[in-house]
Coordinates of C-alpha atoms and ligand atoms in Angstrom, one line a residue:
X1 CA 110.2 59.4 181.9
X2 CA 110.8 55.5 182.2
X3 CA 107.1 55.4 183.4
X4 CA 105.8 56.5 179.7
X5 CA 107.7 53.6 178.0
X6 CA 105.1 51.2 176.6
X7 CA 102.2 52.9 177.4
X8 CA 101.2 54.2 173.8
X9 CA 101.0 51.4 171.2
X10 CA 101.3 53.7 168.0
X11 CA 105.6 54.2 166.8
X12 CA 104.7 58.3 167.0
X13 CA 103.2 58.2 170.2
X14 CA 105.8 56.1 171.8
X15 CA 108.4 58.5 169.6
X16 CA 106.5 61.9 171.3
X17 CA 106.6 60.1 174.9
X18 CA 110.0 59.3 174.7
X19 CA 111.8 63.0 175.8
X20 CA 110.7 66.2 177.2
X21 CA 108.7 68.0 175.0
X22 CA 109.6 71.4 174.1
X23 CA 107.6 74.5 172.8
X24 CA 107.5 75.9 169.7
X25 CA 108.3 79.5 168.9
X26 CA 108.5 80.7 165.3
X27 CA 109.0 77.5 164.0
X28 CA 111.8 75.8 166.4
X29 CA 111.2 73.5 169.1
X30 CA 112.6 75.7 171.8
X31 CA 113.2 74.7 175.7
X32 CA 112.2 77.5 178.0
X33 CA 113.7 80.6 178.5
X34 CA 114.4 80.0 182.4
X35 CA 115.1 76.1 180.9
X36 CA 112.4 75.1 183.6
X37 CA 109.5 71.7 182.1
X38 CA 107.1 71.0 184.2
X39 CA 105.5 67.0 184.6
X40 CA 102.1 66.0 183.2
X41 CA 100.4 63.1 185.0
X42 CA 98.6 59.6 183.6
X43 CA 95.1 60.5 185.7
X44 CA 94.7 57.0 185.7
X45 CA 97.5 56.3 187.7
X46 CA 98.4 59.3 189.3
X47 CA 102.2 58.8 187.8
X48 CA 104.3 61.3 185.8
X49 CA 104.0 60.5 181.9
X50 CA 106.6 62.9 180.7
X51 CA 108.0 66.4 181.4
X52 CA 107.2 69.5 179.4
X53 CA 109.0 73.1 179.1
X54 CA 107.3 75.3 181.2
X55 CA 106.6 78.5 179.5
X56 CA 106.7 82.1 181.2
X57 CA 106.7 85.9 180.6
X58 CA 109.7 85.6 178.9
X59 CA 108.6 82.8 176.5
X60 CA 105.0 84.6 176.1
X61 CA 106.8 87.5 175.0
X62 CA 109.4 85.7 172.1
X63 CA 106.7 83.8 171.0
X64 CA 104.5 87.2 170.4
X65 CA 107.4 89.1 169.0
X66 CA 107.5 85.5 166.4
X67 CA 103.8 86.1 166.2
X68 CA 103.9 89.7 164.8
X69 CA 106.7 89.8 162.7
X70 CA 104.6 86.5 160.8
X71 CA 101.5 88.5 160.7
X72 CA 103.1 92.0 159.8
X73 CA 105.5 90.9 157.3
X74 CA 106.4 87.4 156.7
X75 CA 105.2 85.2 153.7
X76 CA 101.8 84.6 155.6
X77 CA 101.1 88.0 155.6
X78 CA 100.6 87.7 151.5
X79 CA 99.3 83.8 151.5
X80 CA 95.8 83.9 150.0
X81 CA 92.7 82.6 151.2
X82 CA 92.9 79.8 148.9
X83 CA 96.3 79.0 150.1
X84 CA 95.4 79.2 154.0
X85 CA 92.4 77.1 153.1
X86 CA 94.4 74.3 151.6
X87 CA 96.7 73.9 154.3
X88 CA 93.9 74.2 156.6
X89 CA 92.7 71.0 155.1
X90 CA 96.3 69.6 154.6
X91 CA 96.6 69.7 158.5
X92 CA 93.1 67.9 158.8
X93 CA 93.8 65.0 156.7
X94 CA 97.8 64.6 158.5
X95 CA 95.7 64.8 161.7
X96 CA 93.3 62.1 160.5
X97 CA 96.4 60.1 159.4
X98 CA 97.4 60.0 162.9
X99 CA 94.6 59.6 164.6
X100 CA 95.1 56.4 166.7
X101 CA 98.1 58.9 168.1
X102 CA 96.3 61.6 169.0
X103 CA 93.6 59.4 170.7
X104 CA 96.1 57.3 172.9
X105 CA 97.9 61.1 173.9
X106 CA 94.6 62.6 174.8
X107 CA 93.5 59.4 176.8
X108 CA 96.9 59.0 178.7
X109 CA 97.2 63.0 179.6
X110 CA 93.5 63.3 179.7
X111 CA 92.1 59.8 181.2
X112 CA 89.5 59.7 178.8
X113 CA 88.5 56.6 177.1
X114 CA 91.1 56.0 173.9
X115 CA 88.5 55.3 172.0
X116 CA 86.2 58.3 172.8
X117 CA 89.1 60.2 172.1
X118 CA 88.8 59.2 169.1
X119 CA 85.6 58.8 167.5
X120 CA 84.9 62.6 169.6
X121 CA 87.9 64.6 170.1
X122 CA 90.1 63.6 167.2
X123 CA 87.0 63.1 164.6
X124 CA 85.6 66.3 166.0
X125 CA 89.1 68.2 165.2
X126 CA 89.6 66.9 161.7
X127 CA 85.8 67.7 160.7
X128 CA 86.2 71.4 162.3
X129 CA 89.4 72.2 160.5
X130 CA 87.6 71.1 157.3
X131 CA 84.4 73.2 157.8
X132 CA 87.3 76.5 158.5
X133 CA 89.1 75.7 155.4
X134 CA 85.9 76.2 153.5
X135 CA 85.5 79.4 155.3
X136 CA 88.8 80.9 154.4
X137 CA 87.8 81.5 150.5
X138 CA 84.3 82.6 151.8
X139 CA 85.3 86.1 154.0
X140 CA 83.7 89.2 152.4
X141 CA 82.8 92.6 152.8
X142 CA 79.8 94.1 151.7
X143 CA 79.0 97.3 149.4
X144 CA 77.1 100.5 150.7
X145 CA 74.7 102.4 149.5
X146 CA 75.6 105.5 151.1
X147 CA 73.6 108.9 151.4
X148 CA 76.6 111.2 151.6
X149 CA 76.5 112.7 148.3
X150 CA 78.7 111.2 145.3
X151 CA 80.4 108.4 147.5
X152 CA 81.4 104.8 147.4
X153 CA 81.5 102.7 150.2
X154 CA 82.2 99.0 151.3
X155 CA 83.6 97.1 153.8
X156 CA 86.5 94.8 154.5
X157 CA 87.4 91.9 157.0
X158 CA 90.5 91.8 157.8
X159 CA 91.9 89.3 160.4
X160 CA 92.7 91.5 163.8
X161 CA 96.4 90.7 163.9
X162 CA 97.9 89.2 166.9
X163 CA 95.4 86.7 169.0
X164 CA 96.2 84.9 172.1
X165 CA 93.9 81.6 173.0
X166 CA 94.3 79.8 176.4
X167 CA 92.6 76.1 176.2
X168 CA 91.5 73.8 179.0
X169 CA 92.2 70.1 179.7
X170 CA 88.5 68.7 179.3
X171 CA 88.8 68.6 175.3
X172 CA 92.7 69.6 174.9
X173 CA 92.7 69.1 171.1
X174 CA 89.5 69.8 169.9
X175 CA 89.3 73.0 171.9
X176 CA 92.8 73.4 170.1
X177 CA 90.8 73.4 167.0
X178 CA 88.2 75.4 167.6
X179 CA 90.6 78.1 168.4
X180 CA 93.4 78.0 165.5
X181 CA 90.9 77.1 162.8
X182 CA 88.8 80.4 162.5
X183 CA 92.2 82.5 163.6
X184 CA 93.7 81.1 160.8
X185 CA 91.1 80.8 158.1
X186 CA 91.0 84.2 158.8
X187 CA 94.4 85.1 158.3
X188 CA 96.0 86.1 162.3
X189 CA 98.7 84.6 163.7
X190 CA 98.5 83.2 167.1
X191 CA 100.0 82.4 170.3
X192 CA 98.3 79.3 172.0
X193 CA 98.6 78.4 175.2
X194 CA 97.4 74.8 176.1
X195 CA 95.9 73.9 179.9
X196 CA 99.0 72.9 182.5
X197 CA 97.4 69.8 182.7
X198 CA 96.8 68.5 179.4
X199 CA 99.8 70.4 176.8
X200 CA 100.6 67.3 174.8
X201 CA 98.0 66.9 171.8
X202 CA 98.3 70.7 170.8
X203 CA 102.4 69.9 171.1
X204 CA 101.7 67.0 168.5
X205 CA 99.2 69.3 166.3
X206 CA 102.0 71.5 166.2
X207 CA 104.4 69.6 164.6
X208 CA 101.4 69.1 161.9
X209 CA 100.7 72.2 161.4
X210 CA 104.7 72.6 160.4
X211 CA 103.8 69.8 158.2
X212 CA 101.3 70.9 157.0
X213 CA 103.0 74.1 155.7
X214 CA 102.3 77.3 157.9
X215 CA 105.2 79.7 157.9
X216 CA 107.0 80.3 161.1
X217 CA 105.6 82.1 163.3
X218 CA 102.5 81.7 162.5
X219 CA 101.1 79.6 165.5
X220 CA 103.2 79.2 168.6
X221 CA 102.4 76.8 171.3
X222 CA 103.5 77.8 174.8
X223 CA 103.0 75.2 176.9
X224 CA 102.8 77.0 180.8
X225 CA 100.5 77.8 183.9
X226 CA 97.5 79.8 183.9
X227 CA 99.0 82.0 186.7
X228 CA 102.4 82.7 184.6
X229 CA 102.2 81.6 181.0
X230 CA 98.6 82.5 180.8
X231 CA 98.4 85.9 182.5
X232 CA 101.4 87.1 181.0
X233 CA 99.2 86.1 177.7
X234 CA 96.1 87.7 178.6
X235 CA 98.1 90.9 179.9
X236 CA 100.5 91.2 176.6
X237 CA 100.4 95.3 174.9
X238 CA 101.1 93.5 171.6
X239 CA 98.1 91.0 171.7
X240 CA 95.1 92.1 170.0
X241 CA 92.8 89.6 170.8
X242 CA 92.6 87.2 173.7
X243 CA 89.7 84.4 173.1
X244 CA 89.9 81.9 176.2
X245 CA 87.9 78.8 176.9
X246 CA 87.9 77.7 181.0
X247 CA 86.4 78.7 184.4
X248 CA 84.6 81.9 184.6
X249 CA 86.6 83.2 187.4
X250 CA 89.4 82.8 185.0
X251 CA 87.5 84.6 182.5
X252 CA 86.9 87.8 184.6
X253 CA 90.4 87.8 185.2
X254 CA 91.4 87.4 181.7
X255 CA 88.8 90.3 180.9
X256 CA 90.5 92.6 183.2
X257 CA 93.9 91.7 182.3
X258 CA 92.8 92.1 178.7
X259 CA 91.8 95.7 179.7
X260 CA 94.9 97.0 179.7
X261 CA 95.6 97.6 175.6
X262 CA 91.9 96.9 175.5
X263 CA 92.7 93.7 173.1
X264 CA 89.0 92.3 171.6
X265 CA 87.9 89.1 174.4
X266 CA 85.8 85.9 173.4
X267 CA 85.2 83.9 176.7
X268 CA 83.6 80.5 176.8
X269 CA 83.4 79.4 180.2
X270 CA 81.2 77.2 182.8
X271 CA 77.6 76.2 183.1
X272 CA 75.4 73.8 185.2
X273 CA 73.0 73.2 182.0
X274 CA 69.1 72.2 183.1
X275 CA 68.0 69.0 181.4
X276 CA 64.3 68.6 181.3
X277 CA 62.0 65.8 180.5
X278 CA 58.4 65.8 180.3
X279 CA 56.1 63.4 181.4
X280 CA 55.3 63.3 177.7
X281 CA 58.9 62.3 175.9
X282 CA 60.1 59.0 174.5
X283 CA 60.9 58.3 178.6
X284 CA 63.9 55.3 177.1
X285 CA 65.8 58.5 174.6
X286 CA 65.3 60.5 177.6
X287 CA 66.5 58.4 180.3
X288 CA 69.8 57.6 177.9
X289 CA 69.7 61.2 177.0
X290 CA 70.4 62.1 180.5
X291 CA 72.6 59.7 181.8
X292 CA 74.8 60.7 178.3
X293 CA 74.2 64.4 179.5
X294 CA 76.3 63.9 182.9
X295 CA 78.7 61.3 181.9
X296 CA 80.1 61.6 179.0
X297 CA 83.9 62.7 179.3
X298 CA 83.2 61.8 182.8
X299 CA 81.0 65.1 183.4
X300 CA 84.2 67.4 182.5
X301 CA 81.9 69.1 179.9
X302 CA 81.0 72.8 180.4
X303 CA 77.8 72.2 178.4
X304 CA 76.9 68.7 180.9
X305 CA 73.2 68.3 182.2
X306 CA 74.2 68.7 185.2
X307 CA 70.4 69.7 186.8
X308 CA 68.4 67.2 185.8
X309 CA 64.1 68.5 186.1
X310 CA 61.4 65.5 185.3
X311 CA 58.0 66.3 185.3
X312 CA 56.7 64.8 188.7
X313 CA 54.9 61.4 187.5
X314 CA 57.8 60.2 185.3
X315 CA 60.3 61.5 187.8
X316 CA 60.6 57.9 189.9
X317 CA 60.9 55.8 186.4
X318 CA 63.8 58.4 185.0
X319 CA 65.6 58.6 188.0
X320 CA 65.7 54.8 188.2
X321 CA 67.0 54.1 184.6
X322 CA 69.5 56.9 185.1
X323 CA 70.9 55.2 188.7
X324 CA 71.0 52.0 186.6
X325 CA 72.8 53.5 183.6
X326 CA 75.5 54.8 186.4
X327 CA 76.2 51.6 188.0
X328 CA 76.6 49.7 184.9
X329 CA 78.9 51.8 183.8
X330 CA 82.3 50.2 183.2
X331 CA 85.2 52.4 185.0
X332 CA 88.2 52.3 183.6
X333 CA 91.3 53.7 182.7
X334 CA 91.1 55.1 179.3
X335 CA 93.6 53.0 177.5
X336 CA 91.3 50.3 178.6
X337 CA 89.3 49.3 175.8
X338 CA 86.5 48.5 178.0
X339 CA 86.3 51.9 179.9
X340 CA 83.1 53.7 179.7
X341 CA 84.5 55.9 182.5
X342 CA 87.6 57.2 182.7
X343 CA 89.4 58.9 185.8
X344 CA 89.3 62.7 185.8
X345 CA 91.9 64.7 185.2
X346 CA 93.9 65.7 188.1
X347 CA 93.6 65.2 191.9
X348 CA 92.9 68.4 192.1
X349 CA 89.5 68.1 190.4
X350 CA 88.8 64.7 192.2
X351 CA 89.2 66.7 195.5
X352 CA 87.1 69.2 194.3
X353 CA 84.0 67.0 193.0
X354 CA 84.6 65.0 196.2
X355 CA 84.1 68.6 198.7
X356 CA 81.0 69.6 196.4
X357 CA 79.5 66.0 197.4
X358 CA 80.9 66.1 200.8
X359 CA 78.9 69.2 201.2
X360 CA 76.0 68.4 199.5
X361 CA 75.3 65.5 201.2
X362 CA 76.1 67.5 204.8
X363 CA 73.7 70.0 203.4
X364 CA 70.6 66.8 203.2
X365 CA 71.2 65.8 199.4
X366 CA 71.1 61.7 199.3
X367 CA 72.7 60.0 196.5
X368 CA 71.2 57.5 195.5
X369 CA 74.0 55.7 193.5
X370 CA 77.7 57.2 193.9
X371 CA 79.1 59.9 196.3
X372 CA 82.2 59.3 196.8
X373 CA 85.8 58.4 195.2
X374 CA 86.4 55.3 193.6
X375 CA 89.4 53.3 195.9
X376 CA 92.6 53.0 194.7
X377 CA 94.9 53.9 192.1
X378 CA 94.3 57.0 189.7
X379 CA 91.7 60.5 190.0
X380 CA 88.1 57.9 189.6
X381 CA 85.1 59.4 190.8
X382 CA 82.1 57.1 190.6
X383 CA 78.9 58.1 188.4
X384 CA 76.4 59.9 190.9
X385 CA 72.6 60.9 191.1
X386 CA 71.9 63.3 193.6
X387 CA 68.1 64.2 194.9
X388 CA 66.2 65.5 197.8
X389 CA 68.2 69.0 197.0
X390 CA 66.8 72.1 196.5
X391 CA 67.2 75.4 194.5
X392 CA 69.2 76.6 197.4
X393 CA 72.1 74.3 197.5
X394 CA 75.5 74.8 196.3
X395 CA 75.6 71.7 194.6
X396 CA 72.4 73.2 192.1
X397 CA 74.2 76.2 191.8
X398 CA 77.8 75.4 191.1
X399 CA 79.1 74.0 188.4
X400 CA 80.3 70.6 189.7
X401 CA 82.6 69.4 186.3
X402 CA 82.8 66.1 187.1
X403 CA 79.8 63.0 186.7
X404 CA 77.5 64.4 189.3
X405 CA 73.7 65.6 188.1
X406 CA 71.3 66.6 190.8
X407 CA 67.7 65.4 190.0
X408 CA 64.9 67.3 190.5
X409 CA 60.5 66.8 189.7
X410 CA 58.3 70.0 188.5
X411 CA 55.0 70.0 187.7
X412 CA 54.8 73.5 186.3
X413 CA 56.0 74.5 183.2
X414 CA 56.2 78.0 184.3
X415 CA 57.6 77.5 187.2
X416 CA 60.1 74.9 185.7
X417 CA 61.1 77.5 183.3
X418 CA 61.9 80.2 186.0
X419 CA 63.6 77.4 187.9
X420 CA 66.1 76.6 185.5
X421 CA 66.8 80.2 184.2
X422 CA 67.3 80.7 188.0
X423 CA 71.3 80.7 187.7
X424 CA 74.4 83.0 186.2
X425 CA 75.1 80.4 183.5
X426 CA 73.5 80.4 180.4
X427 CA 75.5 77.8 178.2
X428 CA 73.6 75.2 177.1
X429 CA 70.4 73.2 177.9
X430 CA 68.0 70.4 176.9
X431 CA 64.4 69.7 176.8
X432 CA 62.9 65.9 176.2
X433 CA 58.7 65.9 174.6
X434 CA 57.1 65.0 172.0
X435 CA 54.8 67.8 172.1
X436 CA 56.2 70.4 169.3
X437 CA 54.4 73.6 170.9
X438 CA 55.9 72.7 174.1
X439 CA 59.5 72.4 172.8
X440 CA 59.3 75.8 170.8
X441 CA 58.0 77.7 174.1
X442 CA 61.1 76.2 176.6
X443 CA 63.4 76.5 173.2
X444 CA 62.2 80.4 173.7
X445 CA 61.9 80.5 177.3
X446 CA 65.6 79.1 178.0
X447 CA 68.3 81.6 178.3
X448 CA 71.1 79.7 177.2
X449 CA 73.4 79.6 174.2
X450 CA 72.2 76.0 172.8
X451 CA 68.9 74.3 173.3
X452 CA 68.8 71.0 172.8
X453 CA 65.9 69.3 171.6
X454 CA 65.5 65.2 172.2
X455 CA 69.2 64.7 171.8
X456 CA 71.9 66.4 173.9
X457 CA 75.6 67.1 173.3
X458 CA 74.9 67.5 169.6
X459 CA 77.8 69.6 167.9
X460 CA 78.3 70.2 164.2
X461 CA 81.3 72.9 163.3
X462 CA 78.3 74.6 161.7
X463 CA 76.2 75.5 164.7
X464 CA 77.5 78.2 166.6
X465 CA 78.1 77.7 170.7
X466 CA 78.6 80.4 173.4
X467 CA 77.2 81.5 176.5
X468 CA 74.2 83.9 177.5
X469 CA 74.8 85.7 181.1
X470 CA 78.3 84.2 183.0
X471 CA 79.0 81.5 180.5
X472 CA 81.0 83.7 178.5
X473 CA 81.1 86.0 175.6
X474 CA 81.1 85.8 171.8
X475 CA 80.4 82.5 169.6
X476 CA 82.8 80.3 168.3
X477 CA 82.1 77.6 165.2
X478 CA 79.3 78.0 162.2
X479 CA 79.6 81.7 160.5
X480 CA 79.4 83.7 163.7
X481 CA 82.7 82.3 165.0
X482 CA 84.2 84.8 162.0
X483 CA 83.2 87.9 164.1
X484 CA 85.6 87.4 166.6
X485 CA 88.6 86.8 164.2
X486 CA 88.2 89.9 161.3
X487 CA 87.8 93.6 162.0
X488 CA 85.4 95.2 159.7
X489 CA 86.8 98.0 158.1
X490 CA 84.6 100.5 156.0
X491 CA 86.1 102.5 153.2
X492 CA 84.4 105.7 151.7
X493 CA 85.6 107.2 148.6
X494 CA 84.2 110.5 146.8
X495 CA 83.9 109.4 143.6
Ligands
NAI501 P1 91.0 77.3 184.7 O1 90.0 78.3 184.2 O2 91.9 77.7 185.8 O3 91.9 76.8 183.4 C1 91.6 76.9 182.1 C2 92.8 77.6 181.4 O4 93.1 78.8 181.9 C3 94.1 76.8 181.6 O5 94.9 76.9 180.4 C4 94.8 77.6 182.6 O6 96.2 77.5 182.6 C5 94.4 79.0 182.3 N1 94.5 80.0 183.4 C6 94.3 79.7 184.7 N2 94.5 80.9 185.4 C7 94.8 81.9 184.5 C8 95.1 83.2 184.6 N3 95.1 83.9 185.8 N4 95.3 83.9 183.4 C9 95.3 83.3 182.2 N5 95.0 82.0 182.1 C10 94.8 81.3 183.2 O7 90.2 76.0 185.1 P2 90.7 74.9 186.2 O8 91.2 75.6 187.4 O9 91.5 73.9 185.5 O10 89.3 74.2 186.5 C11 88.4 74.9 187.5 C12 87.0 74.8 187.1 O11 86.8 75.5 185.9 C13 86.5 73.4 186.7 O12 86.1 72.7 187.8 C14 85.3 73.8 185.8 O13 84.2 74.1 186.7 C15 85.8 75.0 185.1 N6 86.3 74.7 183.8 C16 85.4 75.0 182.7 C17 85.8 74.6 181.4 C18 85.0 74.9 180.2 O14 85.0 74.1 179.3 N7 84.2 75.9 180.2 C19 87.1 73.9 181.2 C20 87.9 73.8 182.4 C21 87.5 74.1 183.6
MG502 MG1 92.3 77.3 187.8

């Protein structure tokens, strides 16, 4: 604990860092039920920030109990959209209010830069639970004209009850957001359970959002590990929808687990995006475009351009400004206001981007800036360009999560097209030209959720994001997002 003293500058978030942090179970601030916390680290020094109560079945199962009796009969089960919209918005502007807070937590559990965190992750949060407040006036049915003879029919959305959401550590808050804001516009309660490694900005937006005025129970927040916390989560009879963001082996798990009471899944989970430029693009936007693509939140993005294709004669030139952009690049911790690169977020995901270099490299990959650790203190991993790979490699195939992009040249359209659908992701991906036929026919050809289009990494709560193939199933944000939180029911009367 004495480690955390001094290391936030705002009175909250020395306040939050100051004791264990408990959970919060129909509106108390609870210590686990076995009375176990668990530590959370500073990635940029490797040393404990502050312990937190470690959630389990037991805990799962109070807080879904809490979660039930809000939906089924307490005062939120009568709240009107108008309400729910208004506090939706309430909780935006306290979150705003407290922004440099929520930027130095996320940086110091996180590692990313402080103020990323905030001109991203916390501007990103407060703008998303905006755009759902709008949405929770805006939920209709529709009216039928029906053949069955003298009938009546329409439809209603109603929110499907009790939804679990288990987060990662890459965007802790923002993913937050993405998941309460739809549950609640649309009118569920939830349990959510925030990534072992990064719990403590969704244990700050909790206290908010009793500020802001939801009634207990509403939302719980069970901090926890995936194994315990999570499964027990994912495997609840009482949950009726699981929605999970994370790795995609998670994700078949949590689909199976969810099989059990058959509870409704949305899964957004990895990718290793293609990010292609032709000979033909604005070569300076795309050389930026891809160095942005890898290394922004130090790679730990499931949507990063993490196969980068250049057409062949502009393949020397791009590769070049992008090994320049890396070793520029000012590594630092986050609290730093100098970083450009933070650490990433635990040792165990710098030993794990270290073995997929380690084994590229054995496998004949050269990096040509990068490849290995940075020394010393803290989980940095130094900004690296991979090429001489091939299709083959593990290193094109897995997602890496970290700032590693392997660079590869095409000639062929075609065969750049086939090349880059050539994987079981389908999350994202991004084409550079200025030739408008050219961008329509890879925006088509792409199987992937988002196509970007001379920019990358472009989000608006408006747009909607998910996965094609193993990247995961539903949409969350713009209008589709409301799918996965309302059940349609259709009523027929005989007039
Ligand atoms: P993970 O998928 O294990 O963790 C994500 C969340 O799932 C955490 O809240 C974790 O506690 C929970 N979880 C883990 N096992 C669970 C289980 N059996 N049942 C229910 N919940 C469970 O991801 P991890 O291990 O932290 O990272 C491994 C790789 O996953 C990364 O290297 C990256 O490739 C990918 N990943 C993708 C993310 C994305 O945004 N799509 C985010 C985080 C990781
Ligand atoms: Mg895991």
């Amino acid at each position: 604990m004495a480690v955390a003293e001094g290391l936030a500058k705002t009175q909250r978030g020395s306040a939050f860092l100051s004791s264990p942090r408990k959970m919060l179970i129909n509106g108390e601030w609870v210590d686990a039920a076995s009375g176990k916390t668990f530590p959370v680290y500073n990635p940029a020094t490797g040393e404990e920030l502050i312990q937190v109560a470690e959630g389990d079945k037991e805990d799962i199962n109070r807080a879904v109990a809490a979660a039930r009796k809000a939906f089924e009969e307490g005062p939120w089960s009568k709240t009107t959209p108008n309400v729910r919209g208004k506090m939706l918005w309430k909780l935006s502007e306290l979150i705003a209010e407290n922004a440099d807070t929520f930027a130095e937590l996320e940086s110091l559990d996180n590692g990313k830069a402080c103020a990323m965190a905030k001109a991203v992750d916390v501007a990103g949060t407060v703008e998303h639970f905006q755009y759902m407040a709008g949405w929770a006036t805006k939920i209709d049915g529709r009216t039928m004209q029906l053949s069955a003879p003298g009938t009546f029919g329409f439809t209603l959305r109603e929110p499907v009850g009790v939804c679990g959401q288990i987060i990662p550590w890459n965007f802790p808050l923002m993913m937050a957001a993405w998941k309460l804001g739809p549950a609640l516009a649309c009118g569920n309660a939830v349990v959510l359970k925030p990534a072992e490694q990064t719990p403590l900005t969704a244990l700050l937006l909790g206290e908010m959002i009793q500020e802001a005025g939801f009634p207990e129970g509403v939302v719980n927040i069970v901090p926890g590990y995936g194994e315990t916390a999570g499964a027990a989560l994912s495997a609840h009879p009482d949950v009726d929808k699981i929605a999970f963001t994370g790795s995609t082996e998670v994700g078949r798990l949590i689909l199976q687990a969810a099989s059990g009471n058959l509870k409704k899944v949305s899964l957004e989970l990895g990718g290793k995006a293609p990010n292609i430029v032709f000979a033909d693009a604005d070569i300076g936007a795309a050389t930026a475009g891809a160095a942005m693509g890898i290394f922004f939140n130090q790679g730990q993005v499931c949507c990063a351009g993490s196969r980068l294709y250049v057409e062949k004669k502009e393949f020397d030139n791009v590769v070049g400004g992008l090994v320049d952009a890396a070793e520029s690049m000012n590594i630092a911790p986050g609290m730093d206001p100098a970083c450009e690169l933070g650490p990433l977020v635990s040792d165990e995901q710098l030993e794990r981007v270290t073995g997929f270099v380690e084994r590229g490299k054995e496998a004949g990959a050269e990096a040509l800036t990068g490849g290995d650790p940075v020394d010393g203190n803290g989980y940095f991993y130094k900004p690296t360009v991979l090429t001489n790979v091939n299709p083959d490699m593990e290193v094109v195939r897995e997602e890496i999560f970290g700032p590693v992009v392997v660079a590869q040249p095409f000639d062929d359209i075609d065969e750049l097209a086939r090349e880059a659908n050539d994987t079981p992701y389908g999350l994202s991906a991004g084409v550079w030209t200025s030739d408008i036929s050219k961008a329509h026919k890879m925006a088509s050809k792409l199987k992937a959720g988002t196509v970007w289009i001379n920019c990358y990494n472009v989000f608006d709560p408006h747009m909607p994001f998910g996965g094609y193939k193993q990247s995961g199933i539903g949409r969350e944000m713009g209008s589709e997002v409301l799918d996965l939180y309302t059940e349609v029911k259709a009523v027929c009367i005989q007039l």
